[in-house]
CSV table of C-alpha atoms in Angstrom, one decimal:
chain,number,residue,atom,x,y,z
A,1,UNK,CA,26.8,-23.1,-14.3
A,2,UNK,CA,23.4,-23.3,-12.5
A,3,UNK,CA,25.0,-24.8,-9.4
A,4,UNK,CA,27.3,-21.8,-9.2
A,5,UNK,CA,24.9,-19.0,-9.9
A,6,UNK,CA,22.0,-20.2,-7.7
A,7,UNK,CA,23.8,-19.9,-4.3
A,8,UNK,CA,25.3,-16.6,-5.4
A,9,UNK,CA,21.9,-15.2,-6.0
A,10,UNK,CA,20.6,-16.6,-2.7
A,11,UNK,CA,23.5,-15.2,-0.8
A,12,UNK,CA,23.1,-11.8,-2.4
A,13,UNK,CA,19.4,-11.8,-1.6
A,14,UNK,CA,20.0,-12.8,2.0
A,15,UNK,CA,22.7,-10.1,2.4
A,16,UNK,CA,20.7,-7.2,0.9
A,17,UNK,CA,17.4,-7.9,2.6
A,18,UNK,CA,17.0,-7.4,6.4
A,19,UNK,CA,17.5,-10.5,8.5
A,20,UNK,CA,13.9,-10.2,9.6
A,21,UNK,CA,11.1,-8.1,8.0
A,22,UNK,CA,7.4,-7.9,8.9
A,23,UNK,CA,4.8,-5.7,7.3
A,24,UNK,CA,1.3,-5.4,8.8
A,25,UNK,CA,1.8,-8.8,10.3
A,26,UNK,CA,-1.5,-9.6,12.1
A,27,UNK,CA,-3.0,-12.7,13.7
A,28,UNK,CA,-6.5,-12.8,15.2
A,29,UNK,CA,-7.9,-15.8,17.1
A,30,UNK,CA,-11.5,-15.2,16.6
A,31,UNK,CA,-12.2,-11.9,18.5
A,32,UNK,CA,-8.9,-12.2,20.3
A,33,UNK,CA,-5.9,-10.2,19.0
A,34,UNK,CA,-2.6,-12.2,19.0
A,35,UNK,CA,-0.6,-9.5,17.2
A,36,UNK,CA,-1.8,-6.5,15.3
A,37,UNK,CA,-0.2,-4.6,12.4
A,38,UNK,CA,3.4,-5.4,13.2
A,39,UNK,CA,5.9,-3.6,11.1
A,40,UNK,CA,9.5,-4.5,12.0
A,41,UNK,CA,13.0,-4.6,10.4
A,42,UNK,CA,15.8,-6.4,12.1
A,43,UNK,CA,19.2,-6.0,10.4
A,44,UNK,CA,22.0,-8.6,10.1
A,45,UNK,CA,24.5,-8.9,12.9
A,46,UNK,CA,22.5,-7.7,15.9
A,47,UNK,CA,20.8,-9.1,19.0
A,48,UNK,CA,17.2,-7.9,19.1
A,49,UNK,CA,15.4,-8.2,22.4
A,50,UNK,CA,11.6,-8.8,22.1
A,51,UNK,CA,9.9,-7.9,25.3
A,52,UNK,CA,6.5,-8.2,26.8
A,53,UNK,CA,4.5,-10.0,29.5
A,54,UNK,CA,2.7,-13.3,29.0
A,55,UNK,CA,-0.1,-12.9,26.5
A,56,UNK,CA,1.3,-9.7,24.9
A,57,UNK,CA,1.9,-11.5,21.6
A,58,UNK,CA,5.5,-12.5,21.6
A,59,UNK,CA,5.1,-16.2,20.9
A,60,UNK,CA,2.4,-15.6,18.3
A,61,UNK,CA,4.8,-13.2,16.5
A,62,UNK,CA,7.6,-15.8,16.6
A,63,UNK,CA,5.4,-18.5,15.1
A,64,UNK,CA,4.3,-16.1,12.4
A,65,UNK,CA,7.9,-15.2,11.6
A,66,UNK,CA,8.8,-18.8,11.2
A,67,UNK,CA,5.8,-19.7,9.0
A,68,UNK,CA,4.3,-21.9,11.8
A,69,UNK,CA,1.1,-19.9,11.8
A,70,UNK,CA,-0.7,-18.4,8.9
A,71,UNK,CA,-1.3,-14.7,9.4
A,72,UNK,CA,-4.8,-13.1,9.3
A,73,UNK,CA,-3.2,-10.5,7.1
A,74,UNK,CA,0.3,-9.1,6.3
A,75,UNK,CA,3.5,-11.1,5.9
A,76,UNK,CA,7.1,-11.5,6.9
A,77,UNK,CA,10.4,-12.4,5.4
A,78,UNK,CA,13.6,-14.0,6.7
A,79,UNK,CA,16.7,-12.9,4.8
A,80,UNK,CA,14.5,-12.0,1.8
A,81,UNK,CA,12.5,-15.3,1.8
A,82,UNK,CA,8.8,-15.2,2.4
A,83,UNK,CA,8.2,-17.2,5.6
A,84,UNK,CA,5.1,-18.9,4.2
A,85,UNK,CA,5.8,-19.6,0.5
A,86,UNK,CA,9.5,-20.1,1.0
A,87,UNK,CA,9.4,-22.0,4.3
A,88,UNK,CA,12.0,-24.6,3.3
A,89,UNK,CA,14.5,-21.9,2.6
A,90,UNK,CA,13.6,-20.0,5.8
A,91,UNK,CA,13.9,-23.1,8.0
A,92,UNK,CA,17.3,-23.9,6.5
A,93,UNK,CA,18.6,-20.4,7.5
A,94,UNK,CA,17.1,-20.4,11.0
A,95,UNK,CA,18.0,-21.9,14.4
A,96,UNK,CA,14.8,-22.0,16.5
A,97,UNK,CA,14.3,-22.7,20.2
A,98,UNK,CA,10.6,-22.6,21.1
A,99,UNK,CA,9.5,-21.5,24.6
A,100,UNK,CA,8.0,-24.9,25.2
A,101,UNK,CA,10.9,-27.0,23.8
A,102,UNK,CA,10.3,-30.7,24.0
A,103,UNK,CA,12.2,-33.6,22.5
A,104,UNK,CA,11.8,-37.4,22.2
A,105,UNK,CA,12.2,-38.7,25.8
A,106,UNK,CA,13.4,-42.2,24.9
A,107,UNK,CA,16.5,-41.3,22.9
A,108,UNK,CA,19.8,-39.9,24.1
A,109,UNK,CA,20.8,-36.3,23.6
A,110,UNK,CA,23.3,-37.4,21.0
A,111,UNK,CA,20.8,-39.6,19.1
A,112,UNK,CA,18.3,-36.7,19.0
A,113,UNK,CA,20.9,-34.2,17.8
A,114,UNK,CA,22.3,-36.6,15.1
A,115,UNK,CA,18.8,-37.1,13.9
A,116,UNK,CA,18.2,-33.4,13.5
A,117,UNK,CA,21.6,-33.0,12.0
A,118,UNK,CA,20.7,-35.5,9.3
A,119,UNK,CA,17.5,-33.6,8.5
A,120,UNK,CA,19.6,-30.5,8.0
A,121,UNK,CA,21.9,-32.3,5.6
A,122,UNK,CA,24.6,-33.0,8.1
A,123,UNK,CA,26.1,-31.1,11.1
A,124,UNK,CA,29.7,-31.5,12.2
A,125,UNK,CA,30.0,-33.7,15.3
A,126,UNK,CA,32.8,-31.6,16.6
A,127,UNK,CA,30.5,-28.5,16.7
A,128,UNK,CA,27.9,-30.5,18.7
A,129,UNK,CA,30.5,-31.7,21.1
A,130,UNK,CA,31.9,-28.2,21.6
A,131,UNK,CA,28.5,-26.8,22.4
A,132,UNK,CA,27.7,-29.7,24.8
A,133,UNK,CA,31.0,-29.2,26.6
A,134,UNK,CA,30.5,-25.5,27.0
A,135,UNK,CA,27.0,-26.1,28.4
A,136,UNK,CA,28.1,-29.0,30.6
A,137,UNK,CA,25.6,-31.3,28.9
A,138,UNK,CA,26.0,-35.1,29.0
A,139,UNK,CA,24.8,-36.3,25.5
A,140,UNK,CA,24.8,-39.9,26.5
A,141,UNK,CA,21.8,-39.7,28.8
A,142,UNK,CA,18.2,-40.3,27.8
A,143,UNK,CA,16.4,-37.0,27.3
A,144,UNK,CA,13.5,-38.2,29.5
A,145,UNK,CA,16.0,-38.6,32.4
A,146,UNK,CA,17.3,-35.1,32.1
A,147,UNK,CA,16.3,-32.2,34.4
A,148,UNK,CA,14.4,-29.3,32.8
A,149,UNK,CA,17.6,-27.3,32.7
A,150,UNK,CA,19.5,-30.0,30.9
A,151,UNK,CA,16.7,-30.5,28.4
A,152,UNK,CA,16.9,-26.7,27.7
A,153,UNK,CA,20.6,-27.2,27.0
A,154,UNK,CA,19.7,-29.8,24.4
A,155,UNK,CA,17.3,-27.2,22.8
A,156,UNK,CA,20.1,-24.7,22.8
A,157,UNK,CA,22.6,-27.1,21.1
A,158,UNK,CA,20.1,-27.9,18.3
A,159,UNK,CA,19.4,-24.2,17.7
A,160,UNK,CA,23.1,-23.3,17.5
A,161,UNK,CA,24.8,-26.4,16.1
A,162,UNK,CA,24.4,-25.6,12.4
A,163,UNK,CA,25.6,-22.0,12.8
A,164,UNK,CA,22.4,-20.5,11.4
A,165,UNK,CA,22.2,-17.1,9.8
A,166,UNK,CA,19.2,-16.2,12.1
A,167,UNK,CA,18.6,-17.5,15.6
A,168,UNK,CA,15.1,-17.2,17.0
A,169,UNK,CA,15.1,-18.0,20.7
A,170,UNK,CA,12.0,-17.9,22.9
A,171,UNK,CA,12.9,-17.7,26.6
A,172,UNK,CA,16.3,-19.4,26.0
A,173,UNK,CA,17.6,-19.4,29.5
A,174,UNK,CA,14.5,-20.9,31.1
A,175,UNK,CA,15.7,-23.5,33.7
A,176,UNK,CA,19.4,-22.6,33.3
A,177,UNK,CA,21.5,-21.8,36.4
A,178,UNK,CA,23.4,-18.5,36.5
A,179,UNK,CA,26.6,-20.0,35.2
A,180,UNK,CA,24.9,-21.5,32.1
A,181,UNK,CA,23.0,-18.2,31.6
A,182,UNK,CA,26.4,-16.5,31.2
A,183,UNK,CA,27.5,-19.2,28.8
A,184,UNK,CA,24.4,-18.6,26.7
A,185,UNK,CA,25.1,-14.9,26.6
A,186,UNK,CA,28.6,-15.6,25.3
A,187,UNK,CA,27.2,-17.9,22.6
A,188,UNK,CA,24.8,-15.1,21.5
A,189,UNK,CA,27.7,-12.6,21.5
A,190,UNK,CA,29.8,-14.9,19.3
A,191,UNK,CA,26.9,-15.4,16.9
A,192,UNK,CA,26.5,-11.6,16.6
A,193,UNK,CA,30.3,-11.3,16.1
A,194,UNK,CA,30.1,-13.7,13.2
A,195,UNK,CA,27.5,-11.5,11.5
A,196,UNK,CA,24.5,-13.5,12.5
A,197,UNK,CA,21.2,-12.2,13.9
A,198,UNK,CA,19.7,-13.2,17.3
A,199,UNK,CA,16.0,-12.6,17.9
A,200,UNK,CA,15.6,-13.1,21.6
A,201,UNK,CA,12.3,-13.2,23.4
A,202,UNK,CA,12.7,-13.1,27.1
A,203,UNK,CA,11.2,-11.9,30.4
A,204,UNK,CA,14.6,-11.8,32.1
A,205,UNK,CA,15.3,-8.1,31.4
A,206,UNK,CA,18.7,-8.1,33.1
A,207,UNK,CA,20.1,-10.5,30.5
A,208,UNK,CA,18.4,-8.7,27.6
A,209,UNK,CA,20.1,-5.5,28.9
A,210,UNK,CA,23.5,-7.2,28.9
A,211,UNK,CA,23.3,-8.5,25.3
A,212,UNK,CA,20.7,-6.7,23.2
A,213,UNK,CA,21.6,-3.9,20.7
A,214,UNK,CA,18.0,-3.0,20.1
A,215,UNK,CA,14.7,-3.9,21.9
A,216,UNK,CA,11.1,-4.0,20.9
A,217,UNK,CA,8.4,-3.8,23.5
A,218,UNK,CA,5.0,-5.3,22.7
A,219,UNK,CA,1.9,-4.6,24.7
A,220,UNK,CA,-1.6,-5.9,24.2
A,221,UNK,CA,-0.7,-7.3,20.8
A,222,UNK,CA,0.9,-4.1,19.5
A,223,UNK,CA,4.5,-3.1,19.1
A,224,UNK,CA,4.8,0.1,21.1
A,225,UNK,CA,8.5,0.9,20.7
A,226,UNK,CA,11.6,-0.3,18.8
A,227,UNK,CA,14.7,1.5,20.0
A,228,UNK,CA,18.4,1.0,20.7
A,229,UNK,CA,19.0,0.1,24.4
A,230,UNK,CA,21.4,3.1,24.8
A,231,UNK,CA,18.8,5.5,23.3
A,232,UNK,CA,16.0,4.1,25.5
A,233,UNK,CA,18.1,4.6,28.6
A,234,UNK,CA,19.0,8.2,27.5
A,235,UNK,CA,15.3,9.0,27.3
A,236,UNK,CA,14.4,7.1,30.4
A,237,UNK,CA,13.3,8.5,33.7
A,238,UNK,CA,16.2,8.9,36.2
A,239,UNK,CA,16.1,9.8,39.9
A,240,UNK,CA,18.7,12.2,41.3
A,241,UNK,CA,19.7,13.3,44.8
A,242,UNK,CA,21.3,16.8,44.7
A,243,UNK,CA,23.0,18.2,47.7
A,244,UNK,CA,23.7,22.0,47.9
A,245,UNK,CA,26.1,24.0,50.0
A,246,UNK,CA,23.3,26.6,50.7
A,247,UNK,CA,19.7,27.0,49.9
A,248,UNK,CA,18.6,24.8,46.9
A,249,UNK,CA,17.2,26.6,43.8
A,250,UNK,CA,14.0,24.6,44.0
A,251,UNK,CA,11.9,26.8,41.6
A,252,UNK,CA,14.7,27.0,39.0
A,253,UNK,CA,15.1,23.2,39.1
A,254,UNK,CA,11.4,22.6,38.8
A,255,UNK,CA,11.3,24.9,35.7
A,256,UNK,CA,13.8,22.8,33.8
A,257,UNK,CA,12.8,20.7,30.8
A,258,UNK,CA,12.1,17.0,31.6
A,259,UNK,CA,11.6,17.5,35.4
A,260,UNK,CA,8.6,15.3,36.4
A,261,UNK,CA,8.9,15.6,40.1
A,262,UNK,CA,11.0,17.6,42.6
A,263,UNK,CA,11.0,17.9,46.3
A,264,UNK,CA,13.3,19.3,48.9
A,265,UNK,CA,14.6,18.1,52.3
A,266,UNK,CA,16.9,20.7,53.8
A,267,UNK,CA,19.9,21.1,51.5
A,268,UNK,CA,19.0,18.0,49.5
A,269,UNK,CA,16.7,18.0,46.4
A,270,UNK,CA,15.2,14.8,45.1
A,271,UNK,CA,14.4,15.1,41.4
A,272,UNK,CA,12.8,12.8,38.8
A,273,UNK,CA,14.1,13.6,35.3
A,274,UNK,CA,13.2,12.4,31.8
A,275,UNK,CA,15.8,12.8,29.1
A,276,UNK,CA,18.8,15.1,29.2
A,277,UNK,CA,20.3,16.3,32.4
A,278,UNK,CA,22.1,19.3,30.8
A,279,UNK,CA,19.7,22.0,31.9
A,280,UNK,CA,19.3,20.7,35.5
A,281,UNK,CA,23.0,20.3,36.0
A,282,UNK,CA,23.7,23.8,34.7
A,283,UNK,CA,21.3,25.4,37.1
A,284,UNK,CA,22.4,23.2,40.0
A,285,UNK,CA,26.1,23.9,39.4
A,286,UNK,CA,25.5,27.6,39.4
A,287,UNK,CA,23.7,27.4,42.7
A,288,UNK,CA,26.5,25.7,44.6
A,289,UNK,CA,26.0,22.0,44.0
A,290,UNK,CA,28.0,20.0,46.5
A,291,UNK,CA,27.1,16.4,45.7
A,292,UNK,CA,25.0,14.4,43.2
A,293,UNK,CA,23.9,10.8,43.3
A,294,UNK,CA,22.2,9.4,40.1
A,295,UNK,CA,20.0,6.4,40.2
A,296,UNK,CA,20.1,5.3,36.5
A,297,UNK,CA,17.1,3.6,35.0
A,298,UNK,CA,17.6,0.0,34.0
A,299,UNK,CA,15.8,-1.8,31.3
A,300,UNK,CA,13.3,-3.3,33.8
A,301,UNK,CA,12.2,0.2,34.9
A,302,UNK,CA,11.9,1.4,31.3
A,303,UNK,CA,9.9,-1.7,30.4
A,304,UNK,CA,7.5,-1.2,33.4
A,305,UNK,CA,7.0,2.5,32.4
A,306,UNK,CA,5.4,1.3,29.2
A,307,UNK,CA,2.9,-0.7,31.2
A,308,UNK,CA,1.8,2.0,33.7
A,309,UNK,CA,-1.5,3.8,33.4
A,310,UNK,CA,0.4,7.0,32.7
A,311,UNK,CA,2.2,5.4,29.8
A,312,UNK,CA,-1.1,4.1,28.4
A,313,UNK,CA,-2.6,7.6,28.6
């Protein structure tokens, strides 16, 4: 009876609780702040992009979330399990690729992955072979003889091979060529489609934009925003070129909500807009708008906006 009820309780616990939860998660290195007062909930079945420059606190956060560092205060859970007191349960649920992935150089890729598979209680060889084939990885070669990109592929296979409930990936496409980057993105989509959670730390903002449902931006050890990518873009600064048949209504455009900058060159108006375009387009349409070109903000521009002096103020 116990062998039936225990997995059921664990499954229920993992389903009800968020995939990742942090409360007041804080790590200080002496007087240096690694991460400060992090509150975060990441649900099941999403790709969460964790963004920030080097030194912002991304890797510290990941190590805290996996119980690899003891927090100064606060705590975290993976699927309802405390990452410190229930580390064995947490590590069984997680596939982890560190940003500084390293493996034993004197064994082959297959020997290394079989060893890790045994530590996990067994991993199907067919799954390992499938991942290796998709990533164009030769498992028969010594890891020490592989290029940095191929060593990164070994790291990706070991993270994905047991189909974990939560994937925590720190700079997963480092060293990969564009074709393999696309393959990784497809693997992440498939994991999400199967109801798994992908926590993705990356500085390659274009790939985060392609795959992430939600992003968190960390700056100077603090989480400054958590938002769906679509919502961030909707609120982002956009640049528009408006061409009018006659004299542009410059004053009316400048009076619209969200206009941050406006200038005129003949019949053309260049405007910088934050948020909705509804008011601007209504005024422009009534004044004889002939053409409009919108320069949509991408995730990189949004990210950089959070690091300007204006954003800090």
